[in-house]
Amino acid sequence: MLVGPSGAGKSTWAAAHFRAAEVVSSDALRAVVGSGEHDLDASGDAFSLLDQVVAARLGRRLTVVVDTLGLDHARRADYLERGRSNGMPCVAVLFETPGAVCRERNSGRDRPVPSRVLGQQLAAMDSARSALASEGWDEVVTVTVEDQERDRAGAGTR
Ligand code: ATP
Ligand code: MG
């Protein structure tokens, strides 16, 4: 379960550490069922597909990386419960990318998230950070900007 605001580097990190088929992304599914990754009207359909993919993979005890913001406690609890009931280890990956870095990356993107929305996500990140410790994850892994830079440097030399 990835947890972090927009621009934190979740999708980039997931692509560096997992096979494409292991990652299920709400943005990618919005593009599948809607007009593009940012088609918010397609969110309902995208999340119901995401739930199906997660359930199907967990049912086969296959690794699944949930690439969403991960900032909603109820959603996290639901995925954790599904993982648990299938006997899978459940790991939360918390992206400790400073707000200023998220904002800078966000402003360089084709379709930046509005500043106010990013501010809400950054605030939600503060509550997620404190909630994660008591949610019952087998492990909470922290990814820093330094970790992301190491990935990038490693990818360049591979
Ligand atoms: P969202 O929640 O909006 O999907 P995200 O957390 O998945 O965001 P990414 O798409 O991985 O974030 O990265 C956001 C932007 O930051 C991208 O333009 C990406 O190229 C850039 N970025 C990601 N990782 C790094 C890095 N290590 N160094 C510099 N730029 C990076
Ligand atoms: Mg992403």
Tab-separated table of C-alpha atoms and ligand atoms in Angstrom:
chain	number	residue	atom	x	y	z
A	1	MET	CA	0.000	0.000	0.000
A	2	LEU	CA	1.665	3.202	-1.183
A	3	VAL	CA	0.962	6.295	0.913
A	4	GLY	CA	1.903	9.813	-0.173
A	5	PRO	CA	0.669	13.022	-1.782
A	6	SER	CA	0.728	13.718	-5.482
A	7	GLY	CA	4.267	14.218	-6.755
A	8	ALA	CA	5.750	12.240	-3.851
A	9	GLY	CA	7.198	9.769	-6.386
A	10	LYS	CA	4.970	6.740	-5.695
A	11	SER	CA	4.463	5.568	-9.294
A	12	THR	CA	8.123	6.144	-10.170
A	13	TRP	CA	9.210	4.133	-7.121
A	14	ALA	CA	6.729	1.319	-7.858
A	15	ALA	CA	8.004	1.057	-11.456
A	16	ALA	CA	11.599	0.827	-10.196
A	17	HIS	CA	10.890	-1.952	-7.669
A	18	PHE	CA	8.030	-4.067	-9.071
A	19	ARG	CA	6.929	-5.615	-12.337
A	20	ALA	CA	4.267	-3.610	-14.188
A	21	ALA	CA	1.648	-6.332	-13.662
A	22	GLU	CA	2.196	-6.186	-9.902
A	23	VAL	CA	1.227	-2.515	-9.707
A	24	VAL	CA	-2.423	-1.467	-9.821
A	25	SER	CA	-2.895	2.269	-10.185
A	26	SER	CA	-6.070	4.314	-9.840
A	27	ASP	CA	-4.666	6.856	-12.333
A	28	ALA	CA	-3.911	4.176	-14.933
A	29	LEU	CA	-7.389	2.670	-14.473
A	30	ARG	CA	-9.009	6.112	-14.898
A	31	ALA	CA	-7.282	6.226	-18.282
A	32	VAL	CA	-8.640	2.737	-19.071
A	33	VAL	CA	-12.288	3.499	-18.245
A	34	GLY	CA	-12.285	7.290	-18.694
A	35	SER	CA	-10.802	9.909	-20.978
A	36	GLY	CA	-7.418	9.968	-19.204
A	37	GLU	CA	-5.538	9.623	-15.914
A	38	HIS	CA	-7.079	12.859	-14.642
A	39	ASP	CA	-10.705	12.087	-15.555
A	40	LEU	CA	-12.145	12.416	-12.048
A	41	ASP	CA	-15.628	11.452	-13.294
A	42	ALA	CA	-14.153	8.005	-13.943
A	43	SER	CA	-12.919	7.608	-10.333
A	44	GLY	CA	-15.830	5.447	-9.177
A	45	ASP	CA	-15.394	2.959	-12.010
A	46	ALA	CA	-11.605	3.053	-11.679
A	47	PHE	CA	-11.690	2.286	-7.941
A	48	SER	CA	-14.191	-0.533	-8.350
A	49	LEU	CA	-11.884	-2.107	-10.970
A	50	LEU	CA	-8.932	-1.516	-8.677
A	51	ASP	CA	-10.753	-3.356	-5.882
A	52	GLN	CA	-11.418	-6.283	-8.239
A	53	VAL	CA	-7.790	-6.500	-9.350
A	54	VAL	CA	-6.563	-6.355	-5.742
A	55	ALA	CA	-9.049	-9.058	-4.658
A	56	ALA	CA	-8.179	-11.334	-7.599
A	57	ARG	CA	-4.429	-11.062	-7.089
A	58	LEU	CA	-4.643	-11.491	-3.313
A	59	GLY	CA	-6.924	-14.494	-3.837
A	60	ARG	CA	-4.042	-16.092	-5.783
A	61	ARG	CA	-1.544	-14.896	-3.183
A	62	LEU	CA	0.171	-12.705	-5.768
A	63	THR	CA	1.985	-9.502	-4.876
A	64	VAL	CA	-0.058	-6.406	-5.520
A	65	VAL	CA	1.156	-2.831	-5.115
A	66	VAL	CA	-1.770	-0.455	-4.592
A	67	ASP	CA	-0.729	2.785	-6.304
A	68	THR	CA	-3.244	5.340	-5.055
A	69	LEU	CA	-2.709	8.333	-2.765
A	70	GLY	CA	-3.330	5.938	0.140
A	71	LEU	CA	-4.285	8.869	2.360
A	72	ASP	CA	-7.744	7.587	3.309
A	73	HIS	CA	-7.786	5.543	6.523
A	74	ALA	CA	-10.942	3.578	5.611
A	75	ARG	CA	-9.523	2.509	2.235
A	76	ARG	CA	-6.229	1.474	3.814
A	77	ALA	CA	-8.093	-0.531	6.455
A	78	ASP	CA	-10.094	-2.291	3.745
A	79	TYR	CA	-7.033	-3.334	1.723
A	80	LEU	CA	-5.219	-4.381	4.887
A	81	GLU	CA	-8.168	-6.571	5.894
A	82	ARG	CA	-8.260	-8.188	2.423
A	83	GLY	CA	-4.543	-8.889	2.553
A	84	ARG	CA	-4.853	-10.329	6.070
A	85	SER	CA	-7.781	-12.580	5.161
A	86	ASN	CA	-5.700	-14.038	2.312
A	87	GLY	CA	-2.742	-14.606	4.608
A	88	MET	CA	-0.524	-12.125	2.787
A	89	PRO	CA	2.124	-9.930	4.408
A	90	CYS	CA	0.865	-6.340	4.336
A	91	VAL	CA	3.306	-3.478	4.002
A	92	ALA	CA	2.620	0.247	3.905
A	93	VAL	CA	5.181	2.339	2.016
A	94	LEU	CA	5.206	5.891	3.307
A	95	PHE	CA	6.694	8.541	1.028
A	96	GLU	CA	8.406	11.184	3.161
A	97	THR	CA	8.922	13.572	0.271
A	98	PRO	CA	8.961	17.142	1.609
A	99	GLY	CA	5.976	19.276	0.620
A	100	ALA	CA	8.237	21.724	-1.225
A	101	VAL	CA	9.597	18.887	-3.407
A	102	CYS	CA	6.068	17.593	-4.151
A	103	ARG	CA	5.042	21.124	-5.108
A	104	GLU	CA	8.075	21.617	-7.332
A	105	ARG	CA	7.588	18.268	-9.106
A	106	ASN	CA	3.855	18.961	-9.385
A	107	SER	CA	4.400	22.326	-11.084
A	108	GLY	CA	6.601	20.654	-13.708
A	109	ARG	CA	3.891	18.170	-14.722
A	110	ASP	CA	1.551	18.391	-17.718
A	111	ARG	CA	-1.577	18.448	-15.561
A	112	PRO	CA	-0.559	19.819	-12.143
A	113	VAL	CA	-2.839	19.149	-9.199
A	114	PRO	CA	-4.259	22.523	-8.013
A	115	SER	CA	-2.135	24.013	-5.226
A	116	ARG	CA	-5.048	23.949	-2.758
A	117	VAL	CA	-5.661	20.229	-3.412
A	118	LEU	CA	-1.993	19.422	-2.918
A	119	GLY	CA	-2.128	21.388	0.350
A	120	GLN	CA	-5.026	19.188	1.520
A	121	GLN	CA	-3.077	16.058	0.581
A	122	LEU	CA	-0.025	17.273	2.505
A	123	ALA	CA	-2.224	17.884	5.561
A	124	ALA	CA	-3.810	14.423	5.167
A	125	MET	CA	-0.289	12.993	5.044
A	126	ASP	CA	0.345	14.260	8.581
A	127	SER	CA	-2.624	12.303	9.933
A	128	ALA	CA	-1.755	9.247	7.814
A	129	ARG	CA	1.788	9.236	9.206
A	130	SER	CA	0.574	9.033	12.793
A	131	ALA	CA	-2.302	6.615	12.021
A	132	LEU	CA	-0.173	4.065	10.115
A	133	ALA	CA	1.754	2.947	13.192
A	134	SER	CA	-1.385	1.644	14.902
A	135	GLU	CA	-3.256	0.233	11.869
A	136	GLY	CA	-1.642	-3.201	12.089
A	137	TRP	CA	0.672	-3.311	9.054
A	138	ASP	CA	3.382	-5.980	9.198
A	139	GLU	CA	5.828	-3.285	8.291
A	140	VAL	CA	5.787	0.423	7.525
A	141	VAL	CA	8.617	1.221	5.115
A	142	THR	CA	9.693	4.831	4.677
A	143	VAL	CA	10.958	6.095	1.314
A	144	THR	CA	12.935	9.346	1.414
A	145	VAL	CA	14.026	11.639	-1.405
A	146	GLU	CA	17.554	10.261	-0.868
A	147	ASP	CA	16.221	6.720	-1.514
A	148	GLN	CA	14.557	7.983	-4.690
A	149	GLU	CA	17.782	9.621	-5.845
A	150	ARG	CA	19.664	6.366	-5.256
A	151	ASP	CA	17.068	4.507	-7.396
A	152	ARG	CA	17.507	7.064	-10.148
A	153	ALA	CA	21.336	6.845	-10.012
A	154	GLY	CA	21.123	3.023	-10.004
A	155	ALA	CA	18.790	2.985	-13.011
A	156	GLY	CA	21.293	5.088	-14.944
A	157	THR	CA	24.097	2.571	-14.475
A	158	ARG	CA	22.094	-0.621	-15.093
B	1	ATP	P1	0.529	10.986	-8.224
B	1	ATP	O1	-0.069	10.741	-6.868
B	1	ATP	O2	0.079	12.298	-8.798
B	1	ATP	O3	0.362	9.837	-9.152
B	1	ATP	P2	3.237	10.104	-7.668
B	1	ATP	O4	3.471	10.071	-6.195
B	1	ATP	O5	2.923	8.812	-8.338
B	1	ATP	O6	2.129	11.207	-7.982
B	1	ATP	P3	5.325	10.308	-9.630
B	1	ATP	O7	4.424	10.316	-10.802
B	1	ATP	O8	6.120	9.070	-9.382
B	1	ATP	O9	4.530	10.757	-8.315
B	1	ATP	O10	6.347	11.510	-9.726
B	1	ATP	C1	5.866	12.855	-9.876
B	1	ATP	C2	6.816	13.644	-10.740
B	1	ATP	O11	8.066	13.712	-10.091
B	1	ATP	C3	7.061	13.005	-12.106
B	1	ATP	O12	7.129	14.036	-13.054
B	1	ATP	C4	8.395	12.320	-11.959
B	1	ATP	O13	9.117	12.286	-13.153
B	1	ATP	C5	9.083	13.181	-10.908
B	1	ATP	N1	9.968	12.341	-10.074
B	1	ATP	C6	9.662	11.163	-9.518
B	1	ATP	N2	10.719	10.649	-8.843
B	1	ATP	C7	11.720	11.558	-9.005
B	1	ATP	C8	13.067	11.633	-8.564
B	1	ATP	N3	13.624	10.665	-7.839
B	1	ATP	N4	13.787	12.713	-8.907
B	1	ATP	C9	13.249	13.700	-9.640
B	1	ATP	N5	11.971	13.692	-10.100
B	1	ATP	C10	11.216	12.639	-9.796
B	2	MG	MG	1.287	8.158	-9.411
